PDB file of C-alpha atoms and ligand atoms in Angstrom:
ATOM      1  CA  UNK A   1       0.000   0.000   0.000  1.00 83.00           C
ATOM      2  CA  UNK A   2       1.301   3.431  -0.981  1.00 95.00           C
ATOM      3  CA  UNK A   3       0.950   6.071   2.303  1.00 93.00           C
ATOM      4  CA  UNK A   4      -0.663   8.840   0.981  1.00 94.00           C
ATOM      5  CA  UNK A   5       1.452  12.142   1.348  1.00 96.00           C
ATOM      6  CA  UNK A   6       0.489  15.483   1.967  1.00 97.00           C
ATOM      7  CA  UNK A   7       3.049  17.881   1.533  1.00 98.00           C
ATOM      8  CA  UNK A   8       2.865  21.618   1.997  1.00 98.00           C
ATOM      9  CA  UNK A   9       5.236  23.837  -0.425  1.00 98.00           C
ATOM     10  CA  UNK A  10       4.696  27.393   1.847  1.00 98.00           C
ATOM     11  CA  UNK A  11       6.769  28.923  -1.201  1.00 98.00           C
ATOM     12  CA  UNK A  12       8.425  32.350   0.130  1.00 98.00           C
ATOM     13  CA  UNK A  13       6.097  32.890   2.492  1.00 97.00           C
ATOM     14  CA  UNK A  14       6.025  33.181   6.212  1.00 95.00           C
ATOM     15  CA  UNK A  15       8.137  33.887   9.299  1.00 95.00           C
ATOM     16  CA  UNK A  16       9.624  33.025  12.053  1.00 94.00           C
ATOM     17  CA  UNK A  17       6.070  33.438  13.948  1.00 93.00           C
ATOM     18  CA  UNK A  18       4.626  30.827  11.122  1.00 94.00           C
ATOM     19  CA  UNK A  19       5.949  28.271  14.220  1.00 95.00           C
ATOM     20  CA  UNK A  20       2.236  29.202  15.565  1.00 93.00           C
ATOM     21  CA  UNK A  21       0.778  28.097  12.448  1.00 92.00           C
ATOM     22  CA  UNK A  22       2.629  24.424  12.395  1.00 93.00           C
ATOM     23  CA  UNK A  23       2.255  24.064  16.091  1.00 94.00           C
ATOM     24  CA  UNK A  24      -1.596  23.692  14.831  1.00 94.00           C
ATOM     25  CA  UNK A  25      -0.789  20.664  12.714  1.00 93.00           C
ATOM     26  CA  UNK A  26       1.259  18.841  15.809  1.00 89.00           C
ATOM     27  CA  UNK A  27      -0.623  15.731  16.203  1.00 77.00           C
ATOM     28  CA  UNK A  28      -2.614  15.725  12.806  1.00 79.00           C
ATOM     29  CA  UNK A  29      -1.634  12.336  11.325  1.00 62.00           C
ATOM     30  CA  UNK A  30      -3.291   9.606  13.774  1.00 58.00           C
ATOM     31  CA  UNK A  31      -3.809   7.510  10.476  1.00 71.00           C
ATOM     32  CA  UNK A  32      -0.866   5.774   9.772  1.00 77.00           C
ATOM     33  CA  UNK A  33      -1.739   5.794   6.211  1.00 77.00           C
ATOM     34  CA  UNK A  34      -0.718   9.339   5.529  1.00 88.00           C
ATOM     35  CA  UNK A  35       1.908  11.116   6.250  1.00 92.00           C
ATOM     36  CA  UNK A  36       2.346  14.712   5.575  1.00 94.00           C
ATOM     37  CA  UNK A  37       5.040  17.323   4.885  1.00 96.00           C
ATOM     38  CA  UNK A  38       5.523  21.053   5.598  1.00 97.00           C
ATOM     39  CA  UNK A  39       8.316  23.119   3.057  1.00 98.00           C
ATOM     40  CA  UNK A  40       8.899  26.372   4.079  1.00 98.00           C
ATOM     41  CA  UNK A  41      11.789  28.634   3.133  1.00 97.00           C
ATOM     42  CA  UNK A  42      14.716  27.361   3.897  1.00 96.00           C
ATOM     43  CA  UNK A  43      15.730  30.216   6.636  1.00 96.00           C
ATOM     44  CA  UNK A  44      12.605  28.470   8.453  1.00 96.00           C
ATOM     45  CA  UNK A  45      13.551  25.383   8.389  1.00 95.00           C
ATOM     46  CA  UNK A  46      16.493  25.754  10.375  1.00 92.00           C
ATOM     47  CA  UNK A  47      14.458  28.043  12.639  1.00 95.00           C
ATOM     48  CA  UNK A  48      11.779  25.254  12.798  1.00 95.00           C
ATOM     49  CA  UNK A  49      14.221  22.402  13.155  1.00 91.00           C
ATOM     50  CA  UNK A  50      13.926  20.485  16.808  1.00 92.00           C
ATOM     51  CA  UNK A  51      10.976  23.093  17.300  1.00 94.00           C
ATOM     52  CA  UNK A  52       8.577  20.360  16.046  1.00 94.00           C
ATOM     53  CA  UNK A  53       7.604  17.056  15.501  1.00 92.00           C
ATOM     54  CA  UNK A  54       6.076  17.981  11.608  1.00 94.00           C
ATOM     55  CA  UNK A  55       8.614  16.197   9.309  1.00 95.00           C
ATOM     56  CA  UNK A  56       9.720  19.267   7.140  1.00 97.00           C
ATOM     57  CA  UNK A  57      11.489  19.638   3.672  1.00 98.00           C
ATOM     58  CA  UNK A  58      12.990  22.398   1.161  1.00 98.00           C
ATOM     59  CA  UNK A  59      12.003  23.466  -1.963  1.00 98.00           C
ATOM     60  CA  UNK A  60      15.392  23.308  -4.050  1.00 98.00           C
ATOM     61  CA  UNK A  61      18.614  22.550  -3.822  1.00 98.00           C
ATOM     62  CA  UNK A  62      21.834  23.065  -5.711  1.00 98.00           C
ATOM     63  CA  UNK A  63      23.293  19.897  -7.411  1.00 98.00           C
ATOM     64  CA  UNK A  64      26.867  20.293  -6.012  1.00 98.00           C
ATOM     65  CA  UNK A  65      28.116  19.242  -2.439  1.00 98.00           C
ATOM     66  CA  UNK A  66      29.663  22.822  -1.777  1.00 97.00           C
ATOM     67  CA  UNK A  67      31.563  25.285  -3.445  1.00 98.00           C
ATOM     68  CA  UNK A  68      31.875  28.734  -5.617  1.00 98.00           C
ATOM     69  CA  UNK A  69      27.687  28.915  -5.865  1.00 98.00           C
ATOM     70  CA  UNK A  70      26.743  32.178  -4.759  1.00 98.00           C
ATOM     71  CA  UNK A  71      22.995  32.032  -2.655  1.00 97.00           C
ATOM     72  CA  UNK A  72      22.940  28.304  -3.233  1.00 98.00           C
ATOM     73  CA  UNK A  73      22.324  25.858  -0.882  1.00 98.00           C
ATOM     74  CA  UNK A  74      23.824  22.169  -0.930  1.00 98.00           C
ATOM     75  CA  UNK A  75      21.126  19.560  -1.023  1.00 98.00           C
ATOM     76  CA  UNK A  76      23.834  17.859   2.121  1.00 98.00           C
ATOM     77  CA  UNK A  77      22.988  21.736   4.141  1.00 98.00           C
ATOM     78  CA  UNK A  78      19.419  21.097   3.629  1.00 98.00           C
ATOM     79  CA  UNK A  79      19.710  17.778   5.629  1.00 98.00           C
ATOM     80  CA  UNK A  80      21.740  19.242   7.920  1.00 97.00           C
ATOM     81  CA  UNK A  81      18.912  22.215   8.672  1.00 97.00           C
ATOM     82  CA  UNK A  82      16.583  19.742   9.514  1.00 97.00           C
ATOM     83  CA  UNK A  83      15.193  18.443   5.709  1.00 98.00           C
ATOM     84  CA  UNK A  84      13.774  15.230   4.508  1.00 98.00           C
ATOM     85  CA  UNK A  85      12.640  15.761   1.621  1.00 98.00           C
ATOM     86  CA  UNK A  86      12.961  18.233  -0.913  1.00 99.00           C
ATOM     87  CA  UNK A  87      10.412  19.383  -3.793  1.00 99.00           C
ATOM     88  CA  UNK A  88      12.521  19.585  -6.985  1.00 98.00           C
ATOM     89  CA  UNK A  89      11.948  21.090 -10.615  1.00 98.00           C
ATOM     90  CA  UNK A  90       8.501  22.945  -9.656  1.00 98.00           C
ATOM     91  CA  UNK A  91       7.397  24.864 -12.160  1.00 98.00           C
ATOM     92  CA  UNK A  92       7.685  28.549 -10.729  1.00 98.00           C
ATOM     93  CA  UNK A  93      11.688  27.391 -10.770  1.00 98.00           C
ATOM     94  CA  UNK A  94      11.276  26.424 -14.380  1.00 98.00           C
ATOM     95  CA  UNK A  95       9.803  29.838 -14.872  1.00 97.00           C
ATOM     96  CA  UNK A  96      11.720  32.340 -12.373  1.00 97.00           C
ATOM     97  CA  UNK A  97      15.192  30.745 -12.895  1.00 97.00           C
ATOM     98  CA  UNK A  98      15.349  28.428 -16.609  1.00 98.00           C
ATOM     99  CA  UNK A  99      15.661  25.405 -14.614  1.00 98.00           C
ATOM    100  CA  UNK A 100      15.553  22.618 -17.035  1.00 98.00           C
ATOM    101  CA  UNK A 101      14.862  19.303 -16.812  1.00 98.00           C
ATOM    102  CA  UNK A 102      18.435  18.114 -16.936  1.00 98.00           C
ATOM    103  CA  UNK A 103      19.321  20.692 -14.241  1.00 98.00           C
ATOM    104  CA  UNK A 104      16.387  18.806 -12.043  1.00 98.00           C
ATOM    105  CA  UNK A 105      18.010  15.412 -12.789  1.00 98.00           C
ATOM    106  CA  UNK A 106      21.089  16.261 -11.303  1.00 98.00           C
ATOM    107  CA  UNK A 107      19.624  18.142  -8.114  1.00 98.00           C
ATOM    108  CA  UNK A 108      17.451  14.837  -7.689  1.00 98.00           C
ATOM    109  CA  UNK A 109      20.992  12.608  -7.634  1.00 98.00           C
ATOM    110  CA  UNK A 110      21.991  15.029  -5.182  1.00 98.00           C
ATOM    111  CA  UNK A 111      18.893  15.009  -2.714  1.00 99.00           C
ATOM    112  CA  UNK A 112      19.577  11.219  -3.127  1.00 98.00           C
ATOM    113  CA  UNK A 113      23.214  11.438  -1.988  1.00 98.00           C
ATOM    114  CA  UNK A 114      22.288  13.749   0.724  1.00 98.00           C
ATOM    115  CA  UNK A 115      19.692  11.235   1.678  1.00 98.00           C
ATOM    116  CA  UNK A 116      17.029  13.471   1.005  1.00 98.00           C
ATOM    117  CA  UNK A 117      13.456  12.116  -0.569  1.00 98.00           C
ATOM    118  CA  UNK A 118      12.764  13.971  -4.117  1.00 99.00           C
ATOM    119  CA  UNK A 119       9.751  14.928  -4.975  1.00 99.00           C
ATOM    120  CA  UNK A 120      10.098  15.760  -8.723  1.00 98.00           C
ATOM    121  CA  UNK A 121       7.908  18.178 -10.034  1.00 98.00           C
ATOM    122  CA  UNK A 122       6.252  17.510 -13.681  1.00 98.00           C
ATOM    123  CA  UNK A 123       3.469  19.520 -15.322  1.00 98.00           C
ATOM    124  CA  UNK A 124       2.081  21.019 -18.812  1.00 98.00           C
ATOM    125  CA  UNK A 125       1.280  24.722 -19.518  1.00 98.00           C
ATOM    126  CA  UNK A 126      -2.098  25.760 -20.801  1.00 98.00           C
ATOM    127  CA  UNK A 127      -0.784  26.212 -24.237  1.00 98.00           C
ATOM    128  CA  UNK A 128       0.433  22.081 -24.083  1.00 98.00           C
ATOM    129  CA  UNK A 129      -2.728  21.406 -22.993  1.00 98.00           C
ATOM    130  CA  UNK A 130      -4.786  23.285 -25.940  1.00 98.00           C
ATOM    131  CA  UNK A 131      -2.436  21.636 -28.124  1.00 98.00           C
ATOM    132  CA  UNK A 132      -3.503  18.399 -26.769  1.00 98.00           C
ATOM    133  CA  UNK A 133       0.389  18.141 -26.129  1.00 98.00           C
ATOM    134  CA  UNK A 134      -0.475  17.431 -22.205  1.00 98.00           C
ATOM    135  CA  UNK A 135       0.538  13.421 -22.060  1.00 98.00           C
ATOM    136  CA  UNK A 136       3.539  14.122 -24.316  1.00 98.00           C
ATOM    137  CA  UNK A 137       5.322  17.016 -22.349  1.00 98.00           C
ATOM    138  CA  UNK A 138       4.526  14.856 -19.134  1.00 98.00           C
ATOM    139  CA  UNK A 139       6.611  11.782 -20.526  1.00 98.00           C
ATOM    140  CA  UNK A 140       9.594  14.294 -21.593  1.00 98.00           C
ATOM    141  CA  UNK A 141       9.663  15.998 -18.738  1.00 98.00           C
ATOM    142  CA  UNK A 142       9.682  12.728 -16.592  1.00 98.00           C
ATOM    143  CA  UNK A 143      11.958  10.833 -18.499  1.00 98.00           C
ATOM    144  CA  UNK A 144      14.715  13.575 -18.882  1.00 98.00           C
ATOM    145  CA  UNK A 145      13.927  15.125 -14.912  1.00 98.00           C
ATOM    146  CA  UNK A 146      14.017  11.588 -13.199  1.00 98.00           C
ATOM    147  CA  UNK A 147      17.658   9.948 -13.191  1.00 98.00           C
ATOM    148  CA  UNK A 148      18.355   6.138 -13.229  1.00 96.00           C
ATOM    149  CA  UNK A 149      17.915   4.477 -10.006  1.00 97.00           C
ATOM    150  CA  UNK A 150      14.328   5.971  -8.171  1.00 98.00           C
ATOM    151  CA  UNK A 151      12.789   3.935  -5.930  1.00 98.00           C
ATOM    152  CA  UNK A 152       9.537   4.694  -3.934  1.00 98.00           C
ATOM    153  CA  UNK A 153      12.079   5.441  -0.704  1.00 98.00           C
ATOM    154  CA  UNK A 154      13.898   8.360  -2.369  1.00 98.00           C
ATOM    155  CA  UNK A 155      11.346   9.195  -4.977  1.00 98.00           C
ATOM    156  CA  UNK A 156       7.772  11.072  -5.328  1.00 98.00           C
ATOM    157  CA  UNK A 157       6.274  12.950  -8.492  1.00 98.00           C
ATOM    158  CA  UNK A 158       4.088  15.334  -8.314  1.00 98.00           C
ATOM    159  CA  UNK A 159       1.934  16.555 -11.492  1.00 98.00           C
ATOM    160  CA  UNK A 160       1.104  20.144 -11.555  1.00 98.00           C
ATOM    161  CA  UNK A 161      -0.335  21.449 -14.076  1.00 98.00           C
ATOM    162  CA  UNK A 162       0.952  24.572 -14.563  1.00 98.00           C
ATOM    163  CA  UNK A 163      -2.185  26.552 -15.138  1.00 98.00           C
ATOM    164  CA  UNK A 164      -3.621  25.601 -12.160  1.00 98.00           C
ATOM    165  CA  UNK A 165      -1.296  26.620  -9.678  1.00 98.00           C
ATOM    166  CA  UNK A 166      -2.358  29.385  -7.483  1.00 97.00           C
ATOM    167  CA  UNK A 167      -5.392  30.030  -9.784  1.00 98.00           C
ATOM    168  CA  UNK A 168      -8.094  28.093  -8.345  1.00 97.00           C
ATOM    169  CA  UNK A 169      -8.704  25.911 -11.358  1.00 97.00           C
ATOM    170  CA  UNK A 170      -8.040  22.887 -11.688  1.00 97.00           C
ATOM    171  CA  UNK A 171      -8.103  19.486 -14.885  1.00 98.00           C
ATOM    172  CA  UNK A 172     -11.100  17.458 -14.381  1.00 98.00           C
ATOM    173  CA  UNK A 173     -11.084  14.485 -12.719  1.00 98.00           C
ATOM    174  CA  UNK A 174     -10.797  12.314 -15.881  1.00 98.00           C
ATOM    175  CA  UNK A 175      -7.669  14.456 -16.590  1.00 98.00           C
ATOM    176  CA  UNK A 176      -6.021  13.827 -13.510  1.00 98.00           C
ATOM    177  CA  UNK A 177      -6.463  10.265 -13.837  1.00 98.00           C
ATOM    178  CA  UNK A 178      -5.089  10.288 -17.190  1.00 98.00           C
ATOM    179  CA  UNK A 179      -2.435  11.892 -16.390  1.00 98.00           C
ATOM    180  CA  UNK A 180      -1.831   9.929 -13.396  1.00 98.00           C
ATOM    181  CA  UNK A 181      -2.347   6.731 -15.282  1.00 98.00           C
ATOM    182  CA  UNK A 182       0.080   7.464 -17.737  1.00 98.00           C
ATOM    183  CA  UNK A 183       3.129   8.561 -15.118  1.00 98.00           C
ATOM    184  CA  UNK A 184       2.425   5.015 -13.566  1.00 98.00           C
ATOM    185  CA  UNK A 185       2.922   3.202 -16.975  1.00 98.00           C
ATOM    186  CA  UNK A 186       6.026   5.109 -17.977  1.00 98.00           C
ATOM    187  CA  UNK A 187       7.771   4.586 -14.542  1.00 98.00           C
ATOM    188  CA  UNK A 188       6.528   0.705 -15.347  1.00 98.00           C
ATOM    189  CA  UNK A 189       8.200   1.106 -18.369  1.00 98.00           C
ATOM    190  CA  UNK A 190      11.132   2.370 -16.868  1.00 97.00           C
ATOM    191  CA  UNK A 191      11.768   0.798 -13.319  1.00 98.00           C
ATOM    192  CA  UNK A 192       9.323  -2.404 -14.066  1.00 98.00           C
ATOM    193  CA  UNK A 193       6.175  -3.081 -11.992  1.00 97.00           C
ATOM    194  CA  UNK A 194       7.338  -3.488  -8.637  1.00 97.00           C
ATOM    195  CA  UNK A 195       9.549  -0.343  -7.895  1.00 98.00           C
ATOM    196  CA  UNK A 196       6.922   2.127 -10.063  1.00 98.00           C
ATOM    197  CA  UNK A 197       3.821   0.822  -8.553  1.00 98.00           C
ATOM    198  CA  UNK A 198       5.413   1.614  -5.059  1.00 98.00           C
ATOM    199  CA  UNK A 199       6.443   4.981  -6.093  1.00 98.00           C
ATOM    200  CA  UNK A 200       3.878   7.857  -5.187  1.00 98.00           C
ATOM    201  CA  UNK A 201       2.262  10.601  -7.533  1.00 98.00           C
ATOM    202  CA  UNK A 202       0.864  13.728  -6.358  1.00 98.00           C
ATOM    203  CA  UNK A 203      -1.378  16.047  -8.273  1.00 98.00           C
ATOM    204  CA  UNK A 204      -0.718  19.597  -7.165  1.00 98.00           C
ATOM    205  CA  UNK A 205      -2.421  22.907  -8.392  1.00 98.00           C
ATOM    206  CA  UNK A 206      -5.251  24.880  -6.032  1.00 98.00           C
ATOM    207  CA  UNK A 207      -5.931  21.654  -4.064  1.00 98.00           C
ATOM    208  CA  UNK A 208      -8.627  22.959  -1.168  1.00 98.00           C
ATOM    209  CA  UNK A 209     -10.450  21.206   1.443  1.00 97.00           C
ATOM    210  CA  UNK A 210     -13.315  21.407  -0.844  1.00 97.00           C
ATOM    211  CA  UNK A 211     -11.886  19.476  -4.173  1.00 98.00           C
ATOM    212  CA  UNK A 212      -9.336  17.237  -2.055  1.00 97.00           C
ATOM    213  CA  UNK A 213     -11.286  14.090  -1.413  1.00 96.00           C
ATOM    214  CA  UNK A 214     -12.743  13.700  -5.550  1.00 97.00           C
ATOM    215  CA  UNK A 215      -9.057  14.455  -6.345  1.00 98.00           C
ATOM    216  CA  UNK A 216      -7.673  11.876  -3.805  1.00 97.00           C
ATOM    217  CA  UNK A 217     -10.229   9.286  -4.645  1.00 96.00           C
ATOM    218  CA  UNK A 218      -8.352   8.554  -7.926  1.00 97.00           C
ATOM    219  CA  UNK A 219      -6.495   5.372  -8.339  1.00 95.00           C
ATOM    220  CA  UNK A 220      -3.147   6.567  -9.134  1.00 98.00           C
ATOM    221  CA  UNK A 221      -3.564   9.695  -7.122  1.00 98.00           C
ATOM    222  CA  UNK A 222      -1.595   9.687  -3.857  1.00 97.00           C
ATOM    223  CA  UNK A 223      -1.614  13.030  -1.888  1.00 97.00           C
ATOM    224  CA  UNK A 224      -0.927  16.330  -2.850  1.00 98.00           C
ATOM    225  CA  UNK A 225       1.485  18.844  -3.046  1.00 98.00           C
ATOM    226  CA  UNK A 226      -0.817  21.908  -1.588  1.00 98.00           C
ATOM    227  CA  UNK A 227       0.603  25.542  -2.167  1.00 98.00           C
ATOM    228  CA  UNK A 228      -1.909  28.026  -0.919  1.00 97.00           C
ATOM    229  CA  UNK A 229      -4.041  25.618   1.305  1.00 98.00           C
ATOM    230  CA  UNK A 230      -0.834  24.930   3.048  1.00 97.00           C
ATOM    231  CA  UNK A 231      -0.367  28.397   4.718  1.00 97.00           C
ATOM    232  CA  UNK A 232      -3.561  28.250   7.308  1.00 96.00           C
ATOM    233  CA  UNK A 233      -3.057  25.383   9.098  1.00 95.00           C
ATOM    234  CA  UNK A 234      -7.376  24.342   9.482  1.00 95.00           C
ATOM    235  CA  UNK A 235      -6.966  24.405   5.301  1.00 97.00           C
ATOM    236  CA  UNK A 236      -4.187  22.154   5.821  1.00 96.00           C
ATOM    237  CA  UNK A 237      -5.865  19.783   7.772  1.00 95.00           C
ATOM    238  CA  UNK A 238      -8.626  19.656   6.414  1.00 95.00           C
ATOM    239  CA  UNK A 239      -7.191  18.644   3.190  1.00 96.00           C
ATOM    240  CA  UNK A 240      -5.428  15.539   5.192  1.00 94.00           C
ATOM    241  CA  UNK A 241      -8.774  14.756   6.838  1.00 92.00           C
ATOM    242  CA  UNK A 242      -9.801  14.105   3.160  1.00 93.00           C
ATOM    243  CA  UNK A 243      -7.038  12.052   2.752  1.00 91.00           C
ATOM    244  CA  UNK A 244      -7.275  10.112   5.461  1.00 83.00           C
ATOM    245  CA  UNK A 245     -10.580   8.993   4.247  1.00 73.00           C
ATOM    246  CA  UNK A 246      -8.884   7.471   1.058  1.00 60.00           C
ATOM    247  CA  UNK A 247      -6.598   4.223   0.792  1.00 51.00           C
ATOM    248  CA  UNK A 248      -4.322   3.624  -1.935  1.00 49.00           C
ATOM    249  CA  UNK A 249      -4.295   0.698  -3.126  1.00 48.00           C
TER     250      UNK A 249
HETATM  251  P1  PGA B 301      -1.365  25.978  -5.109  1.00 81.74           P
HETATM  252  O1  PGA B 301       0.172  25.633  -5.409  1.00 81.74           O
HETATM  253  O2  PGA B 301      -1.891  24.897  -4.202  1.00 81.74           O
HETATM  254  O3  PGA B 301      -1.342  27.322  -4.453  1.00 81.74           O
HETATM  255  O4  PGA B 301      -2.070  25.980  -6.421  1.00 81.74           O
HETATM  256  C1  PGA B 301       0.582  24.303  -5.596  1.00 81.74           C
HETATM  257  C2  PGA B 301       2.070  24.275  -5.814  1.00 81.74           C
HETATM  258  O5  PGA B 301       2.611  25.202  -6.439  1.00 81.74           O
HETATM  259  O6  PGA B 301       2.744  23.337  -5.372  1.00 81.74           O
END
């Protein structure tokens, strides 16, 4: 069975004070199906780090150990600061700073040398999608983003359309699950049966409390990566409540 996750990207938002708004979440994952995540800026998560029991992450990392990288951070500092995970490629880094997919392959080998989990971050524009380009950009974008070697211990994917972050819209249901369905079959492809089908995909893109149980409810659907919804902590739990309701299989 695939836990679901439910991991929060707080983007560059928040403070040192946001400590009142995770304190709320202490205690929110009685079901030991679920797990969830919180990723704030990385100045918080050292602030945060022994200040709670939340399992916490990053949001990028540089794909070097150390050196001459001026305002980077080493995906081995990250752990350091307190990390677990760290959400890689998203698409507002695709946008603000040209990351491409080969510069998300190597920051994924380096969350994995730092011991860090990756959650890889895949997802079409509106323009794809018109096109009816959707299912092809996915399978690019996974096969060139996601290195050899992922395993469901050090890897999760999260789809997010790109249109519907932060804009309250979101694909259909049926789209989700296409999409979803296909990710599965090309990690199949890829890793074989046994190592993709224990690998989790998240959809991501103006999850709410509202839409989260339909969206969790599909088969190849395994969490969420929640932007917005992630900053008031009742939003945030309510959206694991929905999950909590769901099983993967
Ligand atoms: P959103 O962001 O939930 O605010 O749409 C999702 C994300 O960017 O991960």
């Amino acid at each position: 069975m695939r836990r679901k996750l439910i991991a929060g990207n707080w983007k560059m938002n928040g403070a040192r004070a946001s400590i009142a708004e995770l304190s709320k979440l202490e205690g929110l994952h009685p079901d030991p199906a679920s797990e969830i995540l919180i990723c704030p800026p990385v100045t918080l998560l050292a602030a945060f780090e022994g200040k709670t029991s939340i399992p916490l992450g990053a949001q990028d990392c540089h794909w070097e150990t150390g050196g001459a990288h001026t305002g980077d951070i080493s995906a081995e500092m990250l752990k350091e600061a307190g990390a677990q995970a760290v959400i890689l490629g998203h698409s507002e880094r695709r946008t603000d700073h040209g990351e491409t997919d080969a510069d998300v392959a190597r920051k994924t080998e380096a969350a994995w040398r730092a011991g860090l989990l990756a959650i890889v971050c895949i997802g079409e524009t509106e323009a794809e999608r018109d096109a009816g380009e959707t299912l092809t950009v996915i399978r690019q974008q996974l096969q060139v983003s996601l290195p050899q070697g992922a395993t469901a211990e050090n890897t999760v994917i999260a789809y997010e359309p790109v249109w519907a972050i932060g804009t309250g819209r979101t694909p259909t249901l049926d789209q989700v699950a296409e999409v979803h369905d296909d990710i599965r079959a090309s990690l199949e492809g890829r890793l074989g049966a046994e190592i993709a089908g224990g690998i989790r995909l998240l959809y991501g893109g103006s999850v709410k409390p509202a839409n989260a149980a339909a969206i969790f409810e599909i088969a190849n659907v395994d969490g969420g990566l929640i932007g917005g919804a992630s900053l008031k902590a009742e939003d945030f739990a309510g959206i694991v409540a929905a999950a909590e309701t769901q099983r993967s299989p």
